[in-house]
Coordinates of C-alpha atoms in Angstrom, one line a residue:
Chain A
M1 CA -47.6 -8.4 14.4
G2 CA -44.7 -8.5 16.9
W3 CA -43.2 -5.5 18.5
F4 CA -39.7 -6.3 17.5
K5 CA -38.6 -7.1 14.0
R6 CA -35.1 -8.1 12.9
T7 CA -34.0 -5.6 10.4
K8 CA -30.4 -6.8 10.2
E9 CA -29.2 -10.3 9.4
G10 CA -28.3 -12.5 12.4
I11 CA -24.7 -13.7 13.0
T12 CA -23.8 -15.8 10.1
T13 CA -20.3 -16.9 10.8
P14 CA -20.1 -20.5 9.6
T15 CA -19.3 -23.1 12.2
E16 CA -16.0 -24.2 10.6
E17 CA -14.7 -20.7 11.0
K18 CA -15.5 -20.7 14.7
K19 CA -13.8 -23.9 15.7
D20 CA -12.0 -26.8 14.3
S21 CA -14.4 -29.6 13.8
P22 CA -14.4 -32.6 11.4
D23 CA -16.4 -32.1 8.2
G24 CA -19.8 -33.7 8.6
L25 CA -22.1 -35.2 6.1
W26 CA -24.4 -32.1 6.1
H27 CA -23.8 -28.5 5.2
M28 CA -26.0 -25.7 6.5
C29 CA -26.0 -22.5 4.5
P30 CA -24.7 -19.7 6.8
K31 CA -27.2 -17.3 5.2
C32 CA -30.5 -19.0 4.8
R33 CA -29.8 -22.0 7.0
V34 CA -31.0 -24.6 4.6
V35 CA -29.2 -27.9 5.1
V36 CA -27.9 -29.9 2.2
N37 CA -25.7 -33.0 1.8
T38 CA -22.0 -32.1 1.6
D39 CA -21.6 -33.9 -1.7
D40 CA -24.5 -31.9 -3.2
H41 CA -22.9 -28.7 -1.8
E42 CA -19.6 -29.5 -3.5
A43 CA -21.4 -30.3 -6.7
A44 CA -23.0 -26.9 -6.5
L45 CA -19.4 -25.5 -6.2
W46 CA -19.9 -24.6 -2.6
T47 CA -22.8 -22.3 -3.3
C48 CA -26.3 -22.5 -1.8
T49 CA -28.8 -24.0 -4.2
N50 CA -31.6 -22.2 -2.2
C51 CA -30.4 -18.6 -1.7
G52 CA -27.4 -18.5 -3.9
H53 CA -24.9 -17.7 -1.1
H54 CA -21.3 -18.3 -2.2
D55 CA -19.3 -19.9 0.5
G56 CA -15.7 -18.8 0.8
I57 CA -13.4 -21.3 -0.8
D58 CA -9.6 -21.5 -1.5
A59 CA -7.3 -22.5 -4.3
E60 CA -7.9 -26.2 -4.0
E61 CA -11.6 -25.8 -4.6
Y62 CA -11.3 -23.2 -7.4
F63 CA -8.7 -25.2 -9.2
S64 CA -10.9 -28.3 -9.0
F65 CA -13.5 -26.7 -11.3
L66 CA -11.6 -24.0 -13.3
F67 CA -8.9 -26.3 -14.7
D68 CA -10.2 -28.9 -17.1
N69 CA -10.9 -32.2 -15.2
G70 CA -9.3 -30.4 -12.2
E71 CA -5.9 -31.2 -13.6
F72 CA -3.0 -28.8 -13.3
T73 CA 0.7 -28.6 -12.6
E74 CA 1.5 -26.6 -9.5
L75 CA 4.1 -23.8 -9.6
D76 CA 6.6 -23.3 -6.8
P77 CA 4.9 -25.8 -4.5
N78 CA 7.6 -25.6 -1.8
M79 CA 8.0 -21.9 -1.4
T80 CA 7.5 -20.8 2.3
A81 CA 7.7 -17.6 4.2
V82 CA 10.7 -16.5 6.3
D83 CA 10.7 -13.9 9.0
P84 CA 12.8 -11.1 7.5
L85 CA 12.3 -8.7 10.4
G86 CA 12.2 -11.0 13.4
F87 CA 8.7 -9.8 14.0
E88 CA 7.0 -10.4 17.3
D89 CA 3.7 -9.1 18.6
T90 CA 1.8 -11.1 21.1
K91 CA 3.2 -14.1 19.2
K92 CA 6.3 -14.7 17.2
Y93 CA 5.7 -14.5 13.5
T94 CA 7.6 -17.8 13.0
D95 CA 5.4 -19.5 15.5
R96 CA 2.3 -18.1 13.8
L97 CA 3.5 -19.4 10.5
E98 CA 4.3 -22.9 11.9
A99 CA 0.9 -23.1 13.6
T100 CA -1.0 -22.0 10.5
R101 CA 0.9 -24.4 8.2
K102 CA 0.0 -27.3 10.6
K103 CA -3.6 -26.2 10.9
T104 CA -4.3 -25.6 7.2
G105 CA -1.8 -28.0 5.6
L106 CA -0.9 -25.1 3.3
K107 CA 2.5 -23.5 2.7
D108 CA 1.3 -20.0 2.4
A109 CA -1.6 -17.8 1.3
L110 CA -1.3 -18.4 -2.4
T111 CA -1.3 -21.4 -4.7
S112 CA -0.5 -21.2 -8.4
G113 CA -0.5 -23.6 -11.3
Y114 CA -1.0 -24.1 -15.0
G115 CA -3.2 -26.3 -17.1
T116 CA -6.1 -25.8 -19.5
L117 CA -9.4 -24.0 -19.1
N118 CA -12.0 -25.1 -21.8
G119 CA -9.0 -26.2 -23.8
L120 CA -7.1 -23.0 -23.5
P121 CA -3.7 -23.1 -21.8
V122 CA -3.8 -20.7 -18.8
T123 CA -1.9 -19.9 -15.6
I124 CA -4.0 -19.4 -12.5
A125 CA -3.0 -18.0 -9.1
C126 CA -5.4 -18.2 -6.2
M127 CA -5.3 -16.9 -2.7
N128 CA -5.9 -19.1 0.4
F129 CA -7.9 -17.0 2.9
K130 CA -7.5 -19.6 5.6
F131 CA -3.8 -18.9 5.7
I132 CA -3.5 -15.8 8.0
G133 CA -6.5 -14.1 6.3
G134 CA -5.1 -14.5 2.8
S135 CA -2.5 -11.9 3.8
M136 CA 0.0 -10.8 1.2
G137 CA 3.6 -11.2 2.2
S138 CA 6.8 -12.0 0.3
V139 CA 5.6 -15.5 -0.7
V140 CA 2.3 -14.3 -2.2
G141 CA 4.2 -11.5 -4.1
E142 CA 6.9 -13.8 -5.4
K143 CA 4.5 -16.6 -6.4
I144 CA 2.4 -14.1 -8.4
A145 CA 5.5 -12.7 -10.0
R146 CA 6.7 -16.2 -11.0
A147 CA 3.2 -17.2 -12.2
I148 CA 3.3 -14.1 -14.4
D149 CA 6.7 -15.1 -15.6
H150 CA 5.3 -18.5 -16.5
S151 CA 2.4 -16.8 -18.5
L152 CA 4.9 -14.6 -20.2
K153 CA 7.2 -17.4 -21.2
N154 CA 4.4 -19.6 -22.5
K155 CA 2.3 -16.7 -23.9
Q156 CA -0.7 -17.9 -22.0
P157 CA -3.4 -15.8 -20.2
F158 CA -3.0 -15.1 -16.5
I159 CA -6.0 -15.5 -14.1
M160 CA -5.7 -14.1 -10.6
I161 CA -8.3 -15.0 -7.9
S162 CA -8.0 -12.6 -5.0
K163 CA -9.3 -13.2 -1.5
S164 CA -7.4 -11.3 1.1
G165 CA -7.6 -8.9 4.0
G166 CA -4.6 -7.1 2.5
A167 CA -0.9 -6.9 3.4
R168 CA 0.7 -9.1 5.9
M169 CA 1.7 -6.8 8.8
M170 CA 4.3 -9.1 10.1
E171 CA 6.4 -8.5 7.0
A172 CA 5.8 -4.8 7.2
A173 CA 7.5 -2.9 4.4
F174 CA 8.4 -6.1 2.6
S175 CA 4.7 -6.8 2.2
L176 CA 4.0 -3.2 1.1
M177 CA 6.5 -3.6 -1.7
Q178 CA 4.7 -6.7 -3.0
M179 CA 2.1 -4.2 -4.3
A180 CA 4.8 -2.5 -6.4
K181 CA 6.3 -5.9 -7.3
T182 CA 3.1 -7.5 -8.6
A183 CA 2.0 -4.3 -10.4
A184 CA 5.4 -3.9 -12.0
K185 CA 5.3 -7.5 -13.3
L186 CA 1.8 -6.9 -14.6
T187 CA 3.2 -4.1 -16.8
L188 CA 5.2 -6.9 -18.7
L189 CA 2.0 -8.9 -19.4
D190 CA 0.4 -5.7 -20.6
K191 CA 3.4 -4.9 -22.8
H192 CA 3.3 -8.3 -24.4
R193 CA -0.5 -8.2 -24.9
I194 CA -1.2 -11.2 -22.8
P195 CA -4.7 -11.2 -21.2
Y196 CA -5.0 -10.7 -17.5
V197 CA -8.3 -11.6 -15.8
S198 CA -8.7 -10.5 -12.2
V199 CA -11.4 -12.3 -10.2
L200 CA -12.3 -10.7 -6.9
T201 CA -14.0 -12.8 -4.3
D202 CA -15.2 -12.3 -0.7
P203 CA -13.3 -10.5 0.8
T204 CA -10.8 -8.4 -1.3
T205 CA -9.5 -5.4 0.6
G206 CA -6.4 -3.3 1.4
G207 CA -3.2 -3.6 -0.5
V208 CA -4.5 -6.4 -2.7
T209 CA -7.3 -4.2 -4.0
A210 CA -4.8 -1.4 -4.3
S211 CA -2.5 -3.5 -6.6
Y212 CA -3.1 -6.5 -8.7
A213 CA -6.8 -7.1 -8.0
M214 CA -7.9 -3.9 -9.7
L215 CA -5.5 -4.1 -12.6
G216 CA -7.2 -6.8 -14.8
D217 CA -7.9 -6.2 -18.4
V218 CA -11.2 -7.3 -17.0
N219 CA -12.1 -7.2 -13.3
I220 CA -14.8 -9.6 -12.4
A221 CA -16.3 -10.6 -9.1
E222 CA -18.5 -13.2 -7.4
P223 CA -21.9 -11.9 -6.2
N224 CA -22.1 -10.1 -2.9
A225 CA -18.4 -10.2 -2.2
L226 CA -16.8 -7.5 0.1
I227 CA -14.5 -5.4 -2.1
G228 CA -12.8 -2.2 -1.0
F229 CA -9.6 -0.4 -0.1
A230 CA -10.3 0.5 3.5
G231 CA -12.3 -2.1 5.5
P232 CA -15.9 -1.2 6.4
R233 CA -15.1 -0.8 10.1
V234 CA -12.4 1.8 9.3
V235 CA -14.7 3.7 6.9
K236 CA -17.4 3.7 9.5
E237 CA -15.1 5.2 12.1
T238 CA -13.9 7.8 9.6
I239 CA -17.4 9.0 8.7
G240 CA -18.9 8.5 12.1
K241 CA -22.1 7.0 11.0
D242 CA -23.6 3.7 9.7
L243 CA -22.7 2.6 6.3
P244 CA -25.4 2.5 3.6
D245 CA -26.8 -1.0 2.8
G246 CA -24.8 -2.8 0.2
F247 CA -21.7 -0.6 0.7
Q248 CA -18.6 -2.2 -0.8
T249 CA -20.4 -5.2 -2.2
S250 CA -19.6 -6.5 -5.7
E251 CA -22.9 -4.9 -6.9
F252 CA -21.8 -1.5 -5.4
V253 CA -18.4 -1.7 -6.9
L254 CA -19.9 -2.7 -10.3
E255 CA -22.3 0.2 -10.1
H256 CA -19.4 2.6 -9.4
G257 CA -17.5 1.4 -12.4
F258 CA -14.7 -0.7 -11.1
L259 CA -15.9 -4.1 -12.2
D260 CA -16.7 -5.4 -15.7
F261 CA -19.3 -7.9 -14.5
I262 CA -20.4 -10.1 -11.7
V263 CA -20.4 -13.8 -12.3
E264 CA -21.9 -16.6 -10.3
R265 CA -19.4 -19.3 -9.5
K266 CA -21.2 -21.9 -11.7
N267 CA -20.7 -19.7 -14.7
M268 CA -17.2 -18.5 -13.9
K269 CA -15.2 -21.0 -15.9
N270 CA -17.3 -20.5 -19.1
K271 CA -17.4 -16.7 -18.8
I272 CA -13.6 -16.6 -18.4
G273 CA -13.1 -19.0 -21.3
D274 CA -15.5 -17.0 -23.6
Y275 CA -13.7 -13.8 -22.8
L276 CA -10.3 -15.3 -23.5
R277 CA -11.5 -16.6 -26.8
L278 CA -12.9 -13.2 -27.7
V279 CA -9.8 -11.1 -27.0
G280 CA -7.6 -13.8 -28.5
N281 CA -9.9 -14.2 -31.6
Q282 CA -9.9 -17.9 -31.0
P283 CA -13.3 -19.4 -31.9
A284 CA -14.3 -22.5 -30.0
E285 CA -13.5 -25.7 -31.9
Chain B
M1 CA 9.2 26.5 18.5
E2 CA 7.3 23.5 19.9
Y3 CA 9.0 20.7 21.7
L4 CA 8.3 17.0 21.9
A5 CA 8.5 15.3 25.3
F6 CA 11.9 13.8 24.6
E7 CA 13.2 17.2 23.4
A8 CA 12.9 18.7 26.9
P9 CA 16.6 18.8 27.5
I10 CA 17.0 20.7 24.2
R11 CA 14.3 23.1 25.2
E12 CA 16.3 23.9 28.4
M13 CA 19.4 24.6 26.4
D14 CA 17.5 26.7 23.9
E15 CA 16.0 28.8 26.7
Q16 CA 19.3 29.2 28.5
L17 CA 21.0 30.3 25.3
E18 CA 18.2 32.8 24.6
R19 CA 18.4 34.2 28.1
T20 CA 22.2 34.5 27.9
R21 CA 22.0 36.2 24.5
A22 CA 19.4 38.7 25.8
M23 CA 21.6 39.4 28.8
A24 CA 24.5 40.0 26.5
Q25 CA 22.5 42.5 24.5
E26 CA 21.3 44.4 27.5
S27 CA 24.5 44.7 29.4
D28 CA 28.0 45.6 28.3
V29 CA 29.5 42.4 29.7
D30 CA 31.1 40.2 27.1
L31 CA 29.3 36.9 27.2
S32 CA 30.5 35.6 23.8
A33 CA 32.6 32.9 25.4
A34 CA 29.7 31.7 27.5
I35 CA 27.4 31.7 24.5
A36 CA 29.9 29.8 22.4
A37 CA 30.3 27.2 25.2
L38 CA 26.5 26.9 25.5
E39 CA 26.1 26.5 21.7
Q40 CA 28.8 23.8 21.8
S41 CA 27.1 21.8 24.5
R42 CA 23.8 22.2 22.7
T43 CA 25.4 20.8 19.6
D44 CA 26.9 17.9 21.6
L45 CA 23.5 17.2 23.2
L46 CA 21.7 17.2 19.8
K47 CA 24.4 14.9 18.3
S48 CA 24.2 12.4 21.1
M49 CA 20.3 12.5 21.0
S50 CA 20.3 12.0 17.2
E51 CA 22.5 9.0 17.6
H52 CA 20.2 7.3 20.1
L53 CA 16.8 8.0 18.7
T54 CA 14.3 5.2 19.0
A55 CA 12.0 4.2 16.2
W56 CA 9.1 5.8 17.9
Q57 CA 11.0 9.0 18.5
R58 CA 11.7 9.2 14.8
V59 CA 8.0 8.6 14.1
Q60 CA 7.3 11.6 16.4
L61 CA 10.0 13.7 14.7
S62 CA 8.4 12.9 11.3
R63 CA 5.2 14.5 12.6
H64 CA 6.8 17.3 14.5
P65 CA 4.5 20.3 14.6
N66 CA 7.2 22.6 13.3
R67 CA 8.3 20.2 10.5
P68 CA 7.8 21.8 7.0
Y69 CA 5.4 20.3 4.5
T70 CA 5.6 19.7 0.8
L71 CA 4.7 23.2 -0.5
A72 CA 7.3 24.8 1.8
Y73 CA 9.9 22.5 0.2
L74 CA 8.7 23.1 -3.3
N75 CA 8.7 26.9 -3.0
A76 CA 12.1 27.0 -1.3
M77 CA 13.8 24.4 -3.5
T78 CA 12.6 26.0 -6.7
Q79 CA 13.4 29.5 -5.4
G80 CA 9.8 30.6 -5.9
T81 CA 9.4 29.3 -9.4
F82 CA 7.0 26.5 -8.4
S83 CA 3.9 26.8 -10.5
E84 CA 1.0 24.7 -9.2
L85 CA -1.4 22.8 -11.5
H86 CA -4.8 21.6 -10.4
G87 CA -7.4 19.0 -10.9
D88 CA -7.8 15.4 -12.1
R89 CA -10.1 16.3 -15.0
H90 CA -12.7 13.9 -13.7
V91 CA -14.1 14.9 -10.4
K92 CA -12.3 17.7 -8.6
D93 CA -9.1 19.2 -7.3
D94 CA -7.8 17.3 -4.3
K95 CA -6.1 19.7 -1.9
A96 CA -4.3 16.9 -0.1
M97 CA -2.2 16.2 -3.2
V98 CA -0.3 19.0 -4.9
G99 CA 1.6 19.1 -8.1
G100 CA 3.2 21.4 -10.6
W101 CA 6.4 22.5 -12.4
G102 CA 9.4 24.3 -11.1
W103 CA 13.2 24.8 -11.7
I104 CA 16.1 23.5 -9.7
N105 CA 19.6 24.6 -11.0
G106 CA 18.5 25.2 -14.5
E107 CA 16.5 22.0 -15.0
S108 CA 12.7 21.9 -15.0
Y109 CA 10.9 19.2 -12.8
L110 CA 7.4 18.0 -12.4
F111 CA 6.8 17.9 -8.6
L112 CA 4.1 16.0 -6.7
G113 CA 3.4 15.5 -3.1
Q114 CA 0.9 15.1 -0.4
Q115 CA 0.2 18.3 1.5
K116 CA -0.6 18.7 5.1
G117 CA -2.1 21.8 6.7
I118 CA -0.3 24.2 9.0
N119 CA -3.2 25.1 11.2
T120 CA -6.6 23.7 12.1
K121 CA -8.4 25.3 9.2
M122 CA -5.7 24.3 6.7
R123 CA -5.5 20.8 8.1
Q124 CA -9.1 20.4 7.3
L125 CA -8.7 21.8 3.8
R126 CA -5.8 19.6 3.2
N127 CA -7.6 16.6 4.8
F128 CA -4.5 15.9 7.0
G129 CA -2.5 15.0 3.9
M130 CA -4.8 12.0 3.1
A131 CA -5.5 12.0 -0.6
N132 CA -8.7 10.8 -2.2
P133 CA -8.8 8.9 -5.5
E134 CA -8.9 12.2 -7.4
G135 CA -5.6 13.2 -5.8
Y136 CA -3.9 10.1 -7.1
R137 CA -5.5 10.6 -10.5
K138 CA -4.3 14.2 -10.6
A139 CA -0.8 12.9 -9.8
L140 CA -1.1 10.4 -12.6
R141 CA -2.2 13.1 -15.1
L142 CA 0.8 15.2 -14.2
M143 CA 3.2 12.3 -14.3
K144 CA 1.9 11.5 -17.8
M145 CA 2.5 15.1 -18.8
A146 CA 6.1 14.9 -17.5
E147 CA 6.6 11.7 -19.6
K148 CA 5.2 13.4 -22.7
F149 CA 7.6 16.3 -22.4
Q150 CA 10.5 14.1 -21.3
R151 CA 11.0 15.8 -18.0
P152 CA 11.8 14.2 -14.6
V153 CA 9.2 13.6 -11.8
V154 CA 10.0 14.3 -8.2
C155 CA 7.5 13.0 -5.6
L156 CA 7.7 14.3 -2.0
I157 CA 5.8 11.8 0.2
D158 CA 4.2 12.8 3.5
T159 CA 1.0 11.1 4.3
P160 CA -0.7 9.2 7.2
G161 CA -2.4 7.1 4.5
A162 CA -4.9 7.3 1.7
F163 CA -8.2 8.7 2.9
P164 CA -10.5 5.8 4.1
G165 CA -13.8 7.6 3.5
L166 CA -17.1 6.6 2.0
E167 CA -16.7 8.7 -1.2
A168 CA -13.1 7.6 -1.6
E169 CA -14.4 4.0 -1.7
E170 CA -17.2 5.0 -4.2
R171 CA -14.6 6.6 -6.5
G172 CA -12.3 3.6 -6.3
Q173 CA -9.4 4.4 -3.9
G174 CA -8.0 1.0 -4.5
E175 CA -8.1 1.3 -8.3
A176 CA -6.6 4.8 -8.2
I177 CA -3.6 3.6 -6.1
A178 CA -3.2 0.4 -8.1
R179 CA -3.2 2.3 -11.4
N180 CA -0.6 4.8 -10.2
I181 CA 1.7 2.0 -9.1
F182 CA 1.3 0.3 -12.4
E183 CA 1.8 3.4 -14.5
M184 CA 4.8 4.6 -12.4
A185 CA 6.5 1.3 -12.9
K186 CA 6.6 1.8 -16.6
L187 CA 6.8 5.6 -16.8
R188 CA 9.3 6.5 -19.5
T189 CA 11.1 9.3 -17.6
P190 CA 13.2 9.4 -14.5
V191 CA 11.3 9.3 -11.2
I192 CA 12.8 10.3 -7.9
C193 CA 10.7 9.7 -4.7
I194 CA 11.6 11.2 -1.3
I195 CA 9.8 10.4 2.0
I196 CA 9.9 13.8 3.8
G197 CA 7.6 12.9 6.7
E198 CA 5.2 10.0 7.0
G199 CA 5.2 7.2 4.4
A200 CA 2.1 5.2 5.3
S201 CA 1.2 2.2 3.2
G202 CA -0.5 2.3 -0.1
G203 CA -1.2 6.0 0.3
A204 CA 2.5 6.6 0.1
L205 CA 3.3 4.0 -2.5
G206 CA 0.6 5.6 -4.8
I207 CA 3.3 8.2 -5.7
G208 CA 6.2 6.1 -4.5
V209 CA 7.5 3.9 -7.4
G210 CA 10.7 5.5 -8.6
D211 CA 14.2 4.9 -10.0
R212 CA 15.5 6.4 -6.8
V213 CA 13.5 6.1 -3.5
L214 CA 15.1 8.1 -0.7
M215 CA 14.1 8.8 2.9
L216 CA 15.0 11.8 5.0
E217 CA 16.8 10.7 8.2
N218 CA 13.9 11.1 10.6
T219 CA 11.0 9.7 8.6
W220 CA 9.1 6.4 8.5
Y221 CA 7.8 4.2 5.7
S222 CA 5.8 1.0 6.3
V223 CA 2.7 -0.9 5.5
I224 CA 0.8 0.6 8.5
S225 CA 1.3 3.2 11.2
P226 CA 2.6 2.0 14.5
E227 CA -0.6 3.0 16.2
S228 CA -2.8 1.0 13.9
C229 CA -0.5 -1.9 14.0
S230 CA -0.6 -1.8 17.8
S231 CA -4.4 -1.7 17.8
I232 CA -4.7 -4.7 15.3
L233 CA -2.0 -7.0 16.6
W234 CA -2.0 -6.1 20.3
R235 CA -5.7 -5.1 20.3
S236 CA -4.7 -1.9 22.2
W237 CA -3.3 1.5 21.3
D238 CA -0.7 1.2 24.0
F239 CA 1.9 -0.8 22.2
K240 CA 2.9 1.8 19.6
E241 CA 6.5 2.0 20.7
Q242 CA 6.9 -1.8 20.4
A243 CA 5.0 -1.7 17.1
A244 CA 7.4 1.0 15.8
E245 CA 10.4 -1.1 16.7
A246 CA 8.9 -4.3 15.2
L247 CA 7.9 -2.7 11.9
K248 CA 11.5 -1.7 11.1
L249 CA 10.2 1.5 9.6
T250 CA 13.1 3.9 10.0
A251 CA 15.3 5.0 7.1
N252 CA 18.2 3.0 8.5
D253 CA 16.1 -0.2 8.7
M254 CA 14.6 0.4 5.3
L255 CA 18.0 0.9 3.7
A256 CA 19.5 -2.2 5.5
N257 CA 16.6 -4.3 4.1
G258 CA 17.2 -3.0 0.6
L259 CA 13.8 -1.4 0.3
I260 CA 15.0 2.1 -0.4
D261 CA 18.0 3.5 -2.3
G262 CA 19.4 6.0 0.1
I263 CA 19.0 8.3 3.1
V264 CA 19.2 12.1 3.1
P265 CA 20.7 13.5 6.3
E266 CA 18.6 16.1 8.2
P267 CA 20.0 19.2 9.9
L268 CA 21.1 18.5 13.5
G269 CA 18.1 17.7 15.7
G270 CA 15.7 17.3 12.8
V271 CA 14.3 19.3 9.9
H272 CA 12.3 21.6 12.2
R273 CA 15.5 23.0 13.7
N274 CA 16.8 24.3 10.3
P275 CA 14.2 24.0 7.5
E276 CA 16.2 26.3 5.2
G277 CA 19.3 24.1 5.5
M278 CA 17.1 21.1 4.6
F279 CA 15.6 22.8 1.6
A280 CA 19.0 23.7 0.2
S281 CA 20.5 20.2 0.8
L282 CA 17.5 18.4 -0.7
A283 CA 17.6 20.6 -3.8
E284 CA 21.2 19.6 -4.2
T285 CA 20.3 15.9 -3.7
I286 CA 17.6 16.1 -6.4
D287 CA 20.0 17.9 -8.8
R288 CA 22.7 15.2 -8.2
E289 CA 20.3 12.3 -8.5
Y290 CA 18.7 13.6 -11.7
R291 CA 22.1 14.3 -13.3
A292 CA 23.0 10.6 -12.7
L293 CA 19.7 9.5 -14.4
K294 CA 19.2 12.0 -17.2
D295 CA 21.3 10.4 -19.9
R296 CA 20.1 6.9 -19.2
D297 CA 18.5 4.9 -22.0
L298 CA 14.8 5.0 -21.2
D299 CA 14.2 1.3 -22.0
Q300 CA 17.0 0.3 -19.7
L301 CA 15.8 2.8 -17.0
V302 CA 12.3 1.3 -17.0
D303 CA 13.6 -2.3 -17.1
E304 CA 15.8 -1.7 -14.1
R305 CA 13.1 0.1 -12.2
I306 CA 10.8 -3.0 -12.7
E307 CA 13.6 -5.4 -11.8
K308 CA 14.4 -3.4 -8.6
F309 CA 10.9 -3.7 -7.3
C310 CA 10.5 -7.3 -8.5
A311 CA 13.6 -8.3 -6.4
M312 CA 12.0 -7.1 -3.1
G313 CA 10.9 -9.8 -0.8
V314 CA 12.4 -12.7 1.1
V315 CA 11.3 -16.3 0.7
N316 CA 12.5 -19.8 1.4
E317 CA 12.3 -22.8 -0.9

């Protein structure tokens, strides 16, 4: 027996988050370090077939398996952020936006679209974490509001996939008010009895948790996602001691009563479809 | 009276005035002309300072140690009729969030607000005005009561943020705030929200969705405090002044950006220099705002409230 034993996990930041490198043929699980072929990894919906670890993915990937045949019509594809406050910290916000657009090929931190899910017409909005940490600014708020409008107009369920560090500081109070805006829009879905499914993925924190992410008719989450209002570092500083194991994981949040269930990615589409058929009293054909 | 660093010239004037007044009392010499002149120059000084306050100075004024907190406003504005109610009916009574009924000019109101403590012991009891989920749930319970009895809700906002503690997370701080925002958006009774001190992020917005959202002149409202913004974006606590400027968090900026509905002027030099004057003028403001809302059709009121918040944001397409 050795003198030293690792009680905590090692550093598990995946390589692609550390630096820009071309995608290779192989994927190593950041948790268990088992290597698989990237095609197999994609076929497993970017989860590890060995340990079950769910890699972080964005709208493009979610839409590819949630919409039937990966087919959907994108809503507001050309909406981009402006800099309403002329915000500048160590960098200009406009420069930050430009650099992020170039690097990610995305317009902002949310993509929305409509199509069918197991034959049911649905509208889905999904956050893109790689765009400034999935932060919620005016574009995210406006695109959610319009996706909800699309749901309302066509009387089809709304599915929101959250993945965000919270509000976008560079839009200050404008980003704060997106919490009020999205929640206010959701009252209309509620009023018209249109189902709203909120899917929380790793991580969902801050103003996103404190608005639309927690307001689903059902709130569901992927396994082992970080879900909370205050980030773990802030909570740790507040209480002045280490956080208990599993604090703010999906399992913790489920246990405390704020999620309806946890779903593995491979079952997500069917679970959402089944739920929508149940609340809509629409048996499968 | 305590003085902030930038209030040093005012302190000198205050002290000089006090000395002159004391002298006038002790001796038979008539100093009334000198006192009047001093008072005039102090007024001039306060006026010119008020006109040139930086964003960071306003943040400091919003936290001035002599600035009154919610309960002082409620007791004074209702002329002692404020009757506090307690508890969220689930977990406990959150001392950082207060609420209850009271009268202003012959109309009953349901009041809510974060409460800060006036001394070390009370600050702990009040958790520095940082509410837990049960505070937001108490607020929601009381708002629902106001809706049931068709009476208006007035929220006085003064918080450095919702409490980021372990138990707050266990009891669903995010859900509690989200639920309040959602329910307030569709509450079928007039809602007036007034920032009386600090309006920090979701903790403020959790009781901040109203038909009229007003800010007192020397308050701030944003997504994050200038200190935290500095530490995250500049990775140092030393850029709070720049952060305060960049966040555009003053009442003037918020009004110019269309994110609030109005500004309530403060007594010269700030609320702490004349709390009674502030209480009286805020009671008048509430009375006036409510009278403009009270006969509105409720469907229309709610629709317009939702539309107002849905119009916030600037995008390009």
